[in-house]
Amino acid sequence: MSTSPQQAREALGARLRELRQDARLAQRRLAELAGWHESKVSKIEHGKQTPSEGDIHTWCRLVGAEDHVPDLIATVRNISTAYREWRREWRAGAHRRQQAIATQEAETTLFRIFEPMVIPGLLQTREYAAQRFADNIAFHGTGGDAETAVQARMDRQDVLRRGDRDRRFHMVMCEVALTIGLADDDVMIAQLERLLTLSILPRLSLGIIPTRARHRRAPHHGFWVFDERLVLVDTAAAELAITQPREIAVYIQEFSWLASSAVYGAAARELINAAIRTLQAS
């Protein structure tokens, strides 16, 4: 998984070093063939310098690994944008991140969204979203623009009904997301009622993984897959943007396996109704 920019540079350097070693080329010889100073090869391999896309093409041509070019170039393009620290993002304004995601969503035809314990943002009520933003702002100690962030999230939800007729949404969550105390009971009940309403949208395939269903994969964390070009992953400290084709393929497979444990349609709505009854009785 991609982490900080420096770690990403180091990982890229290690991959390039392995390709050079597999080709049995010394650093000095590779530099001579490329017309570079020898220190450039060392700096790249140790994560001290980010290679250009031209450097990647040259490196792979000289070591006979041109089939690695697409993945490596995706890595280079991703280094500066792969790691968005939440504290810094929220200090700049939580609504700005919502607007940036909206841009990605407008360009997406197929959404694959998995959330183990949170209702996906595109399905949230205003009140549920407000409590989530308030808690996150308090956690990161940034102060903030919760109201504008909530409105930006509500504006994003237009993508569910507008735009390309071929746009599809496949969302999966764990059953615990229906009752976990991330919001007050009355807010959760209204949120679940909204899920019932949205679950019949023709563009949306809403799956819920029952707690006792056979899980082929452990639900480690939430992630959003935008077509086959981008994956966004939330961690406690940051959002990771993954663009390498081989890593995206892993997340698409992960989503497929998780989705295979979910129930849909009437069975999913029965789980939602059962959760509503549980909350009403508490």
mmCIF file of C-alpha atoms in Angstrom:
data_model
loop_
_atom_site.group_PDB
_atom_site.id
_atom_site.type_symbol
_atom_site.label_atom_id
_atom_site.label_comp_id
_atom_site.label_asym_id
_atom_site.label_seq_id
_atom_site.Cartn_x
_atom_site.Cartn_y
_atom_site.Cartn_z
ATOM 1 C CA MET A 1 0.000 0.000 0.000
ATOM 2 C CA SER A 2 1.282 3.497 -0.814
ATOM 3 C CA THR A 3 2.265 5.564 2.219
ATOM 4 C CA SER A 4 4.182 8.844 2.516
ATOM 5 C CA PRO A 5 5.897 10.462 -0.507
ATOM 6 C CA GLN A 6 9.349 9.626 0.876
ATOM 7 C CA GLN A 7 8.409 6.001 1.481
ATOM 8 C CA ALA A 8 6.921 5.879 -2.013
ATOM 9 C CA ARG A 9 10.196 7.196 -3.481
ATOM 10 C CA GLU A 10 12.153 4.596 -1.524
ATOM 11 C CA ALA A 11 9.843 1.805 -2.692
ATOM 12 C CA LEU A 12 10.167 2.989 -6.298
ATOM 13 C CA GLY A 13 13.939 3.112 -5.956
ATOM 14 C CA ALA A 14 14.003 -0.427 -4.594
ATOM 15 C CA ARG A 15 11.934 -1.684 -7.552
ATOM 16 C CA LEU A 16 14.266 0.033 -10.031
ATOM 17 C CA ARG A 17 17.314 -1.383 -8.230
ATOM 18 C CA GLU A 18 15.892 -4.906 -8.502
ATOM 19 C CA LEU A 19 15.330 -4.455 -12.237
ATOM 20 C CA ARG A 20 18.909 -3.237 -12.665
ATOM 21 C CA GLN A 21 20.309 -6.121 -10.645
ATOM 22 C CA ASP A 22 18.219 -8.641 -12.576
ATOM 23 C CA ALA A 23 19.809 -7.253 -15.744
ATOM 24 C CA ARG A 24 23.272 -7.656 -14.129
ATOM 25 C CA LEU A 25 24.143 -3.997 -14.670
ATOM 26 C CA ALA A 26 26.277 -2.071 -12.208
ATOM 27 C CA GLN A 27 25.165 1.419 -11.220
ATOM 28 C CA ARG A 28 28.150 2.927 -13.064
ATOM 29 C CA ARG A 29 27.428 0.993 -16.261
ATOM 30 C CA LEU A 30 23.728 1.963 -16.261
ATOM 31 C CA ALA A 31 24.689 5.602 -15.776
ATOM 32 C CA GLU A 32 27.186 5.398 -18.662
ATOM 33 C CA LEU A 33 24.619 3.863 -21.018
ATOM 34 C CA ALA A 34 22.029 6.471 -20.045
ATOM 35 C CA GLY A 35 24.443 9.391 -20.244
ATOM 36 C CA TRP A 36 23.882 10.254 -16.565
ATOM 37 C CA HIS A 37 26.197 11.053 -13.693
ATOM 38 C CA GLU A 38 26.693 7.896 -11.627
ATOM 39 C CA SER A 39 25.315 9.601 -8.506
ATOM 40 C CA LYS A 40 21.933 9.972 -10.213
ATOM 41 C CA VAL A 41 21.400 6.202 -10.255
ATOM 42 C CA SER A 42 22.340 5.949 -6.579
ATOM 43 C CA LYS A 43 20.051 8.834 -5.597
ATOM 44 C CA ILE A 44 17.101 7.321 -7.441
ATOM 45 C CA GLU A 45 17.645 3.875 -5.952
ATOM 46 C CA HIS A 46 17.860 5.248 -2.413
ATOM 47 C CA GLY A 47 14.796 7.471 -2.739
ATOM 48 C CA LYS A 48 16.799 10.706 -2.697
ATOM 49 C CA GLN A 49 15.621 11.768 -6.149
ATOM 50 C CA THR A 50 12.363 11.209 -8.013
ATOM 51 C CA PRO A 51 13.025 10.008 -11.572
ATOM 52 C CA SER A 52 11.263 11.722 -14.439
ATOM 53 C CA GLU A 53 9.007 9.780 -16.782
ATOM 54 C CA GLY A 54 11.800 9.986 -19.366
ATOM 55 C CA ASP A 55 14.208 8.492 -16.813
ATOM 56 C CA ILE A 56 11.788 5.581 -16.296
ATOM 57 C CA HIS A 57 11.603 4.900 -20.039
ATOM 58 C CA THR A 58 15.404 5.011 -20.326
ATOM 59 C CA TRP A 59 15.981 2.820 -17.258
ATOM 60 C CA CYS A 60 13.524 0.133 -18.357
ATOM 61 C CA ARG A 61 14.851 0.105 -21.940
ATOM 62 C CA LEU A 62 18.424 -0.408 -20.745
ATOM 63 C CA VAL A 63 17.559 -3.199 -18.307
ATOM 64 C CA GLY A 64 15.136 -4.937 -20.690
ATOM 65 C CA ALA A 65 12.065 -4.337 -18.563
ATOM 66 C CA GLU A 66 9.906 -2.134 -20.790
ATOM 67 C CA ASP A 67 6.773 -4.037 -19.740
ATOM 68 C CA HIS A 68 7.187 -2.397 -16.306
ATOM 69 C CA VAL A 69 6.959 1.139 -17.702
ATOM 70 C CA PRO A 70 3.186 1.752 -17.174
ATOM 71 C CA ASP A 71 3.244 0.753 -13.494
ATOM 72 C CA LEU A 72 6.431 2.670 -12.782
ATOM 73 C CA ILE A 73 5.209 5.842 -14.481
ATOM 74 C CA ALA A 74 1.952 5.610 -12.537
ATOM 75 C CA THR A 75 4.066 5.423 -9.389
ATOM 76 C CA VAL A 76 6.033 8.529 -10.354
ATOM 77 C CA ARG A 77 2.865 10.493 -11.105
ATOM 78 C CA ASN A 78 1.370 9.410 -7.807
ATOM 79 C CA ILE A 79 4.256 10.215 -5.463
ATOM 80 C CA SER A 80 3.382 13.850 -4.881
ATOM 81 C CA THR A 81 -0.368 13.301 -4.536
ATOM 82 C CA ALA A 82 -0.630 9.817 -3.011
ATOM 83 C CA TYR A 83 -0.654 10.860 0.639
ATOM 84 C CA ARG A 84 -3.044 13.535 1.928
ATOM 85 C CA GLU A 85 -2.607 14.048 5.650
ATOM 86 C CA TRP A 86 -6.005 14.641 7.235
ATOM 87 C CA ARG A 87 -4.780 17.243 9.703
ATOM 88 C CA ARG A 88 -3.344 19.336 6.870
ATOM 89 C CA GLU A 89 -6.347 18.769 4.595
ATOM 90 C CA TRP A 90 -8.860 19.713 7.261
ATOM 91 C CA ARG A 91 -6.872 22.762 8.294
ATOM 92 C CA ALA A 92 -7.131 23.956 4.676
ATOM 93 C CA GLY A 93 -10.903 23.363 4.740
ATOM 94 C CA ALA A 94 -12.846 20.115 4.790
ATOM 95 C CA HIS A 95 -15.194 21.381 2.078
ATOM 96 C CA ARG A 96 -12.278 21.639 -0.371
ATOM 97 C CA ARG A 97 -11.661 17.916 -0.133
ATOM 98 C CA GLN A 98 -15.339 17.254 -0.812
ATOM 99 C CA GLN A 99 -15.155 19.414 -3.909
ATOM 100 C CA ALA A 100 -12.032 17.610 -5.121
ATOM 101 C CA ILE A 101 -13.746 14.231 -4.722
ATOM 102 C CA ALA A 102 -16.766 15.563 -6.616
ATOM 103 C CA THR A 103 -14.483 16.231 -9.581
ATOM 104 C CA GLN A 104 -13.313 12.616 -9.570
ATOM 105 C CA GLU A 105 -16.890 11.390 -9.247
ATOM 106 C CA ALA A 106 -18.063 13.424 -12.229
ATOM 107 C CA GLU A 107 -15.505 11.597 -14.371
ATOM 108 C CA THR A 108 -16.429 8.124 -13.112
ATOM 109 C CA THR A 109 -18.759 5.621 -14.753
ATOM 110 C CA LEU A 110 -18.441 2.686 -12.342
ATOM 111 C CA PHE A 111 -18.132 3.207 -8.584
ATOM 112 C CA ARG A 112 -17.104 0.321 -6.340
ATOM 113 C CA ILE A 113 -17.400 1.473 -2.730
ATOM 114 C CA PHE A 114 -16.754 -0.565 0.409
ATOM 115 C CA GLU A 115 -17.252 0.784 3.909
ATOM 116 C CA PRO A 116 -17.074 -1.629 6.870
ATOM 117 C CA MET A 117 -18.595 0.609 9.564
ATOM 118 C CA VAL A 118 -19.670 3.929 8.017
ATOM 119 C CA ILE A 119 -22.546 4.765 5.691
ATOM 120 C CA PRO A 120 -20.918 5.861 2.389
ATOM 121 C CA GLY A 121 -20.882 9.628 1.966
ATOM 122 C CA LEU A 122 -23.011 9.541 -1.182
ATOM 123 C CA LEU A 123 -25.828 7.942 0.847
ATOM 124 C CA GLN A 124 -25.594 10.005 4.032
ATOM 125 C CA THR A 125 -28.306 12.261 5.405
ATOM 126 C CA ARG A 126 -27.350 15.814 6.304
ATOM 127 C CA GLU A 127 -27.619 15.059 10.031
ATOM 128 C CA TYR A 128 -25.484 11.900 9.851
ATOM 129 C CA ALA A 129 -22.839 13.726 7.798
ATOM 130 C CA ALA A 130 -22.842 16.628 10.272
ATOM 131 C CA GLN A 131 -22.052 14.326 13.185
ATOM 132 C CA ARG A 132 -19.288 12.591 11.252
ATOM 133 C CA PHE A 133 -17.647 15.881 10.254
ATOM 134 C CA ALA A 134 -17.972 17.314 13.765
ATOM 135 C CA ASP A 135 -16.309 14.245 15.295
ATOM 136 C CA ASN A 136 -13.489 14.233 12.723
ATOM 137 C CA ILE A 137 -12.791 17.943 13.157
ATOM 138 C CA ALA A 138 -12.650 17.449 16.932
ATOM 139 C CA PHE A 139 -10.340 14.431 16.565
ATOM 140 C CA HIS A 140 -7.838 16.238 14.366
ATOM 141 C CA GLY A 141 -8.084 19.435 16.399
ATOM 142 C CA THR A 142 -8.267 21.638 13.332
ATOM 143 C CA GLY A 143 -11.298 23.768 14.084
ATOM 144 C CA GLY A 144 -13.345 23.956 11.001
ATOM 145 C CA ASP A 145 -16.010 24.455 8.477
ATOM 146 C CA ALA A 146 -18.368 21.578 9.266
ATOM 147 C CA GLU A 147 -21.417 23.306 7.791
ATOM 148 C CA THR A 148 -19.788 24.064 4.428
ATOM 149 C CA ALA A 149 -18.270 20.575 4.342
ATOM 150 C CA VAL A 150 -21.695 19.009 4.932
ATOM 151 C CA GLN A 151 -23.226 21.098 2.166
ATOM 152 C CA ALA A 152 -20.421 20.092 -0.191
ATOM 153 C CA ARG A 153 -21.126 16.434 0.609
ATOM 154 C CA MET A 154 -24.840 16.939 -0.023
ATOM 155 C CA ASP A 155 -24.014 18.589 -3.361
ATOM 156 C CA ARG A 156 -21.915 15.564 -4.311
ATOM 157 C CA GLN A 157 -24.975 13.335 -4.033
ATOM 158 C CA ASP A 158 -26.393 14.802 -7.255
ATOM 159 C CA VAL A 159 -24.130 12.323 -9.044
ATOM 160 C CA LEU A 160 -26.512 9.537 -7.989
ATOM 161 C CA ARG A 161 -29.265 10.823 -10.251
ATOM 162 C CA ARG A 162 -27.610 13.041 -12.839
ATOM 163 C CA GLY A 163 -25.112 12.640 -15.635
ATOM 164 C CA ASP A 164 -24.223 9.648 -17.752
ATOM 165 C CA ARG A 165 -27.083 7.144 -17.958
ATOM 166 C CA ASP A 166 -24.526 4.326 -17.909
ATOM 167 C CA ARG A 167 -23.106 5.456 -14.559
ATOM 168 C CA ARG A 168 -23.420 2.683 -11.980
ATOM 169 C CA PHE A 169 -22.834 2.446 -8.230
ATOM 170 C CA HIS A 170 -21.997 -0.765 -6.425
ATOM 171 C CA MET A 171 -21.764 -0.107 -2.692
ATOM 172 C CA VAL A 172 -21.114 -2.652 0.017
ATOM 173 C CA MET A 173 -21.072 -2.180 3.780
ATOM 174 C CA CYS A 174 -20.962 -4.456 6.787
ATOM 175 C CA GLU A 175 -24.106 -5.006 8.856
ATOM 176 C CA VAL A 176 -22.462 -3.311 11.842
ATOM 177 C CA ALA A 177 -22.551 0.006 9.925
ATOM 178 C CA LEU A 178 -26.346 -0.028 10.398
ATOM 179 C CA THR A 179 -26.265 0.149 14.193
ATOM 180 C CA ILE A 180 -22.792 1.213 15.354
ATOM 181 C CA GLY A 181 -23.021 4.346 17.487
ATOM 182 C CA LEU A 182 -21.394 6.818 15.136
ATOM 183 C CA ALA A 183 -24.474 9.033 15.423
ATOM 184 C CA ASP A 184 -27.392 9.505 17.819
ATOM 185 C CA ASP A 185 -30.189 6.936 17.573
ATOM 186 C CA ASP A 186 -32.697 9.316 15.974
ATOM 187 C CA VAL A 187 -30.109 10.331 13.394
ATOM 188 C CA MET A 188 -29.302 6.672 12.684
ATOM 189 C CA ILE A 189 -32.983 5.769 12.240
ATOM 190 C CA ALA A 190 -33.468 8.597 9.731
ATOM 191 C CA GLN A 191 -30.274 7.501 7.980
ATOM 192 C CA LEU A 192 -31.482 3.917 7.677
ATOM 193 C CA GLU A 193 -34.841 5.072 6.348
ATOM 194 C CA ARG A 194 -32.964 6.993 3.675
ATOM 195 C CA LEU A 195 -31.029 3.833 2.803
ATOM 196 C CA LEU A 196 -34.336 2.057 2.222
ATOM 197 C CA THR A 197 -35.417 4.807 -0.153
ATOM 198 C CA LEU A 198 -32.126 4.887 -2.064
ATOM 199 C CA SER A 199 -31.835 1.092 -2.270
ATOM 200 C CA ILE A 200 -34.397 0.983 -5.089
ATOM 201 C CA LEU A 201 -32.500 3.394 -7.346
ATOM 202 C CA PRO A 202 -31.871 1.590 -10.648
ATOM 203 C CA ARG A 203 -28.265 2.794 -10.786
ATOM 204 C CA LEU A 204 -27.435 1.568 -7.291
ATOM 205 C CA SER A 205 -26.582 -1.956 -6.230
ATOM 206 C CA LEU A 206 -26.538 -1.854 -2.421
ATOM 207 C CA GLY A 207 -25.048 -4.835 -0.629
ATOM 208 C CA ILE A 208 -24.834 -5.532 3.085
ATOM 209 C CA ILE A 209 -22.574 -8.215 4.518
ATOM 210 C CA PRO A 210 -24.403 -9.969 7.391
ATOM 211 C CA THR A 211 -22.255 -10.232 10.489
ATOM 212 C CA ARG A 212 -22.426 -14.035 10.491
ATOM 213 C CA ALA A 213 -22.017 -14.438 6.743
ATOM 214 C CA ARG A 214 -19.006 -16.403 5.553
ATOM 215 C CA HIS A 215 -16.405 -13.677 4.921
ATOM 216 C CA ARG A 216 -13.958 -14.674 2.208
ATOM 217 C CA ARG A 217 -11.912 -11.568 3.074
ATOM 218 C CA ALA A 218 -11.514 -9.739 6.382
ATOM 219 C CA PRO A 219 -12.908 -6.180 6.027
ATOM 220 C CA HIS A 220 -9.767 -4.253 6.966
ATOM 221 C CA HIS A 221 -10.723 -0.720 5.904
ATOM 222 C CA GLY A 222 -12.954 1.240 3.585
ATOM 223 C CA PHE A 223 -11.964 2.092 0.027
ATOM 224 C CA TRP A 224 -13.487 3.643 -3.089
ATOM 225 C CA VAL A 225 -12.614 2.459 -6.596
ATOM 226 C CA PHE A 226 -13.224 4.931 -9.436
ATOM 227 C CA ASP A 227 -13.492 2.926 -12.672
ATOM 228 C CA GLU A 228 -10.066 1.325 -13.048
ATOM 229 C CA ARG A 229 -7.985 4.487 -12.693
ATOM 230 C CA LEU A 230 -8.033 5.407 -8.983
ATOM 231 C CA VAL A 231 -8.536 3.956 -5.507
ATOM 232 C CA LEU A 232 -8.974 6.134 -2.413
ATOM 233 C CA VAL A 233 -8.249 4.570 0.980
ATOM 234 C CA ASP A 234 -8.867 6.232 4.348
ATOM 235 C CA THR A 235 -6.490 5.658 7.241
ATOM 236 C CA ALA A 236 -6.542 7.311 10.652
ATOM 237 C CA ALA A 237 -3.888 9.815 9.603
ATOM 238 C CA ALA A 238 -4.351 10.286 5.869
ATOM 239 C CA GLU A 239 -6.095 9.505 2.633
ATOM 240 C CA LEU A 240 -4.114 7.354 0.213
ATOM 241 C CA ALA A 241 -4.583 7.755 -3.536
ATOM 242 C CA ILE A 242 -3.576 4.645 -5.474
ATOM 243 C CA THR A 243 -3.095 4.836 -9.230
ATOM 244 C CA GLN A 244 -0.748 1.952 -10.018
ATOM 245 C CA PRO A 245 -2.640 -0.511 -12.270
ATOM 246 C CA ARG A 246 -1.379 -3.588 -10.407
ATOM 247 C CA GLU A 247 -2.510 -2.187 -7.029
ATOM 248 C CA ILE A 248 -5.872 -1.084 -8.408
ATOM 249 C CA ALA A 249 -6.377 -4.636 -9.686
ATOM 250 C CA VAL A 250 -5.829 -5.936 -6.134
ATOM 251 C CA TYR A 251 -8.529 -3.622 -4.780
ATOM 252 C CA ILE A 252 -10.951 -4.590 -7.530
ATOM 253 C CA GLN A 253 -10.427 -8.241 -6.591
ATOM 254 C CA GLU A 254 -10.798 -7.348 -2.893
ATOM 255 C CA PHE A 255 -14.095 -5.624 -3.646
ATOM 256 C CA SER A 256 -15.343 -8.598 -5.652
ATOM 257 C CA TRP A 257 -14.580 -10.982 -2.809
ATOM 258 C CA LEU A 258 -16.217 -8.758 -0.191
ATOM 259 C CA ALA A 259 -19.278 -8.208 -2.396
ATOM 260 C CA SER A 260 -19.702 -11.960 -2.791
ATOM 261 C CA SER A 261 -20.478 -12.178 0.949
ATOM 262 C CA ALA A 262 -23.174 -9.479 0.771
ATOM 263 C CA VAL A 263 -26.937 -9.754 0.360
ATOM 264 C CA TYR A 264 -28.920 -7.455 -1.923
ATOM 265 C CA GLY A 265 -32.466 -6.363 -2.688
ATOM 266 C CA ALA A 266 -35.159 -7.586 -0.301
ATOM 267 C CA ALA A 267 -32.622 -9.398 1.895
ATOM 268 C CA ALA A 268 -30.572 -6.211 2.342
ATOM 269 C CA ARG A 269 -33.707 -4.180 3.109
ATOM 270 C CA GLU A 270 -34.724 -6.706 5.756
ATOM 271 C CA LEU A 271 -31.375 -6.178 7.505
ATOM 272 C CA ILE A 272 -31.952 -2.414 7.385
ATOM 273 C CA ASN A 273 -35.485 -2.801 8.780
ATOM 274 C CA ALA A 274 -34.186 -5.077 11.536
ATOM 275 C CA ALA A 275 -31.606 -2.429 12.450
ATOM 276 C CA ILE A 276 -34.333 0.224 12.596
ATOM 277 C CA ARG A 277 -36.370 -1.964 14.952
ATOM 278 C CA THR A 278 -33.296 -2.485 17.152
ATOM 279 C CA LEU A 279 -32.634 1.242 17.388
ATOM 280 C CA GLN A 280 -36.302 2.041 18.071
ATOM 281 C CA ALA A 281 -36.342 -0.451 20.923
ATOM 282 C CA SER A 282 -33.155 0.843 22.553
#
